[in-house]
Tab-separated table of C-alpha atoms and ligand atoms in Angstrom:
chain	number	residue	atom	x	y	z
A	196	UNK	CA	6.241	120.658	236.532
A	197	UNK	CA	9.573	120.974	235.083
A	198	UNK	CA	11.114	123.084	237.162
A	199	UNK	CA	9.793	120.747	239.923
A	200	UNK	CA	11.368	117.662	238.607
A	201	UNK	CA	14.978	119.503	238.154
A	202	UNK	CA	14.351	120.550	241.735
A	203	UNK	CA	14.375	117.483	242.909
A	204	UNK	CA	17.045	116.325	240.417
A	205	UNK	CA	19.498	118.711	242.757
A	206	UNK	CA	18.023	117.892	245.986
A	207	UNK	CA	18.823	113.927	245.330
A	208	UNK	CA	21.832	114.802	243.224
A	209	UNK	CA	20.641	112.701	240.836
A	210	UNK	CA	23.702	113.984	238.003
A	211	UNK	CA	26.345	113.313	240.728
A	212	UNK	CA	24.900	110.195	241.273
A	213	UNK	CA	24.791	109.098	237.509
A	214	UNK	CA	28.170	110.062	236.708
A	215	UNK	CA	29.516	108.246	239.455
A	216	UNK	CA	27.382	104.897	238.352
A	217	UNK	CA	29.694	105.063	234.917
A	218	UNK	CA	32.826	105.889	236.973
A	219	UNK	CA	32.165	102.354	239.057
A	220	UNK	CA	31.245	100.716	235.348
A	221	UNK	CA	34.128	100.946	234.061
A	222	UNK	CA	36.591	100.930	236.974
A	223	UNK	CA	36.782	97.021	237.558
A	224	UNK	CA	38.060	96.988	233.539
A	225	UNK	CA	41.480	96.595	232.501
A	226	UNK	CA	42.759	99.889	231.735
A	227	UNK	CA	43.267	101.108	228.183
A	228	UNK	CA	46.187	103.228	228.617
A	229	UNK	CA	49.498	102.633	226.883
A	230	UNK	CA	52.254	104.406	229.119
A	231	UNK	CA	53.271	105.823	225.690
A	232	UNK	CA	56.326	106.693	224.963
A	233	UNK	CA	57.907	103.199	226.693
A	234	UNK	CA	54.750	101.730	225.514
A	235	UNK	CA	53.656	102.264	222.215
A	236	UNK	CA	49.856	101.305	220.693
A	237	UNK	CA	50.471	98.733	217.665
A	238	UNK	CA	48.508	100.255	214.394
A	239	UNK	CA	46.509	98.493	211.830
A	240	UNK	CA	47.322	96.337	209.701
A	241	UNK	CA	46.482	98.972	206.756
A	242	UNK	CA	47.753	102.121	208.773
A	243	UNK	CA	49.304	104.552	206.643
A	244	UNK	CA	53.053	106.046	208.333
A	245	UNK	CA	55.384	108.177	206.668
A	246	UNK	CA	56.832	106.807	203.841
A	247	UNK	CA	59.802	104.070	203.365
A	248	UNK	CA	62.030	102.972	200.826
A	249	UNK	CA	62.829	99.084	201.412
A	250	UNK	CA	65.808	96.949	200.065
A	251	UNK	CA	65.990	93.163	199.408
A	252	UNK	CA	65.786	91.417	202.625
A	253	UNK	CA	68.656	88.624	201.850
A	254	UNK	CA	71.145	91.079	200.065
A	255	UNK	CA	70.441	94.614	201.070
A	256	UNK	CA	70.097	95.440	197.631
A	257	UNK	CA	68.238	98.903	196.394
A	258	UNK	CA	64.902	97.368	195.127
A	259	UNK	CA	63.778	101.231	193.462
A	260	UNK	CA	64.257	101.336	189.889
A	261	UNK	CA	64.225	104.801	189.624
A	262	UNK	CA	61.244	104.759	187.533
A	263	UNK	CA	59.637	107.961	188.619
A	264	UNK	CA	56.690	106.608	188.813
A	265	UNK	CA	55.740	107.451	192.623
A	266	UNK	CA	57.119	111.021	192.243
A	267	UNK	CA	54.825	111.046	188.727
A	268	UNK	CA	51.835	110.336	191.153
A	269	UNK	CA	51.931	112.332	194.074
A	270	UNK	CA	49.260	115.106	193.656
A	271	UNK	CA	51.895	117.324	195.892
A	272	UNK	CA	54.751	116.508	194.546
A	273	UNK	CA	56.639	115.973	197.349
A	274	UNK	CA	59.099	113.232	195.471
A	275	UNK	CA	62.103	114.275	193.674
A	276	UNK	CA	64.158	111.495	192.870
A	277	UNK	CA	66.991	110.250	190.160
A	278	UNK	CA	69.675	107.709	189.666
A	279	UNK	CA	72.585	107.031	186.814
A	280	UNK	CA	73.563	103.628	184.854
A	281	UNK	CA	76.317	102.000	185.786
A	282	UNK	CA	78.186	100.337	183.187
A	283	UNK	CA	76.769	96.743	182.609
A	284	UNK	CA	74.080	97.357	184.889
A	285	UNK	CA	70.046	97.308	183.716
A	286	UNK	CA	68.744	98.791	187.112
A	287	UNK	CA	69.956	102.155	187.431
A	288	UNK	CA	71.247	103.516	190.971
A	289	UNK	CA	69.669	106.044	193.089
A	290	UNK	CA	71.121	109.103	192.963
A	291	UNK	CA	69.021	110.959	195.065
A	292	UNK	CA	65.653	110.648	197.000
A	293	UNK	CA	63.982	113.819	198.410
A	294	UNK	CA	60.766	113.406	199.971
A	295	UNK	CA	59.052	116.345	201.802
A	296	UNK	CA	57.052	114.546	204.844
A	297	UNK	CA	55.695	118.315	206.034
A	298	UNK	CA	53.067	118.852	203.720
A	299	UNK	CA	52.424	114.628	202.906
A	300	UNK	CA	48.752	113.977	203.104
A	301	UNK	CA	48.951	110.191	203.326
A	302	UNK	CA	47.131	109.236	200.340
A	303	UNK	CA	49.108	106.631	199.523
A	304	UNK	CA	48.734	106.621	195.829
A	305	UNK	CA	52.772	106.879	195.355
A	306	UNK	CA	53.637	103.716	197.127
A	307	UNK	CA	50.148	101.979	195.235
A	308	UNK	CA	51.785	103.009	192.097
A	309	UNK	CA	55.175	101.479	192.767
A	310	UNK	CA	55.629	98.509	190.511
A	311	UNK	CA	58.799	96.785	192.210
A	312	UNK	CA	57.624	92.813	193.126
A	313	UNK	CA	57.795	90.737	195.067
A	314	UNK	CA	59.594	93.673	197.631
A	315	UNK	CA	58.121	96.864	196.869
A	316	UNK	CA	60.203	99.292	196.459
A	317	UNK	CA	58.153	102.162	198.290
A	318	UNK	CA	55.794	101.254	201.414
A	319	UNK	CA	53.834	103.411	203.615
A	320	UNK	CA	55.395	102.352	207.153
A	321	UNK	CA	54.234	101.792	210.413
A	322	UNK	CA	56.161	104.621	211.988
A	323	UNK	CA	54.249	107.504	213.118
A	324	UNK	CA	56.267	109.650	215.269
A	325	UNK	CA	56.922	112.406	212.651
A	326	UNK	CA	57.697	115.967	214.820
A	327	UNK	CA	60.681	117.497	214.227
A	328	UNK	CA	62.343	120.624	215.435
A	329	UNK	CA	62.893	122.249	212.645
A	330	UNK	CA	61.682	122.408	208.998
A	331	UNK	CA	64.820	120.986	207.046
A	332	UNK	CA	64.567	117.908	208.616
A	333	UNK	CA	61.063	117.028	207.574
A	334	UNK	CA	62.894	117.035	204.000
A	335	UNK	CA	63.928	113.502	204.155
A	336	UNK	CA	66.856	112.256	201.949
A	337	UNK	CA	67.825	108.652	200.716
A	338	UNK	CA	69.248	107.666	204.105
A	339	UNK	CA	66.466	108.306	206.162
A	340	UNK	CA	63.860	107.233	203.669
A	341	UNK	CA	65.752	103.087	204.289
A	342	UNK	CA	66.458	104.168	207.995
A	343	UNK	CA	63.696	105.597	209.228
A	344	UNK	CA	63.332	108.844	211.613
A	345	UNK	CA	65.460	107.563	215.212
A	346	UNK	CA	62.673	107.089	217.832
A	347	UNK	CA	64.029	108.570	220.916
A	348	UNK	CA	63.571	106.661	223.793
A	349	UNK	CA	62.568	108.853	227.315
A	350	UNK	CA	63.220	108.246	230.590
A	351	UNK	CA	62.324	109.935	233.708
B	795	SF4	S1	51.377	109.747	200.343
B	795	SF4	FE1	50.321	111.016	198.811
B	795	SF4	S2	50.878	113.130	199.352
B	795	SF4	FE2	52.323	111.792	200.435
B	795	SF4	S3	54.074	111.643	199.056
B	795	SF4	FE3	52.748	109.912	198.574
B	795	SF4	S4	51.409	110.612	196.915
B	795	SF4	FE4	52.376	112.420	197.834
B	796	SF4	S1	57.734	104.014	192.022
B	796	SF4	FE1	58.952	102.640	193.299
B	796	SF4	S2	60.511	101.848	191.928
B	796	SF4	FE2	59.652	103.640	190.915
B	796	SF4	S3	60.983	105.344	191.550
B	796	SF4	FE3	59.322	105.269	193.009
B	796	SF4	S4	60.100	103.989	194.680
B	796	SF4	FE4	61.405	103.624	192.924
């Protein structure tokens, strides 16, 4: 009886028939495609992107405090960081800022622990665009970690 049933299945081309039934569905919809890279898909609100360091918005100050905390907390430790005192100062300046983006697993639990208010000092961003040619430059130093990676923009 089976056999019968598939017989006729291939006769009517029943299959062909289906999958062109969710082909028409689906074609008067707008389409979903973002012509990526001049288009790119906004995240979520919550999305997790490599990691930032931000500065006051009004001055451009350094908002870290070189508390160690976030390199303290990474189970990786992919944060190296330090900074000095200058004279008369109480926040101490970044020296340095070495994160390792390569092996970052996106856990988020340095920027959670980052105590800076009302700017926090460490975010996870919205950028996502993270390949690099070579291995050296997934080490990212101070100047990238405000900047950001450059997005390159294509063209045909
Ligand atoms: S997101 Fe997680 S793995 Fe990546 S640097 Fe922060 S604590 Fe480490
Ligand atoms: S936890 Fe925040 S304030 Fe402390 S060193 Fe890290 S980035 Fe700077």
């Amino acid at each position: 009886m089976q056999t019968l049933a598939k017989f006729f299945r291939t006769i009517f081309l029943i299959d062909l028939l289906k999958g062109l039934w969710v082909t028409l569905k689906y074609t008067p919809q707008p389409a979903f495609t973002f012509q990526y890279p001049a288009e790119r898909r906004p995240v979520a609100a919550r999305f997790r992107g490599v990691l930032r360091l931000q500065v006051e918005p009004e001055t451009g100050a350094q908002t870290c405090i070189v508390c160690d905390q976030c390199a303290k907390a990474c189970p990786d430790e992919l944060i190296a960081l330090d900074g000095h005192r200058e004279p008369g100062q109480k926040i101490k300046v970044l020296d340095y800022f070495d994160f390792n983006l390569s092996r970052c697993s996106f856990c988020g639990l340095c920027s959670e622990v980052c105590p800076t208010k009302p700017v926090k000092a460490l975010i996870m961003s919205e950028d996502y665009e993270l390949g690099t040619y070579s291995r050296d430059s997934q080490i990212l130093r101070v100047d990238e970690m405000y900047d950001g990676q450059p997005i390159e923009q294509y063209s045909r």
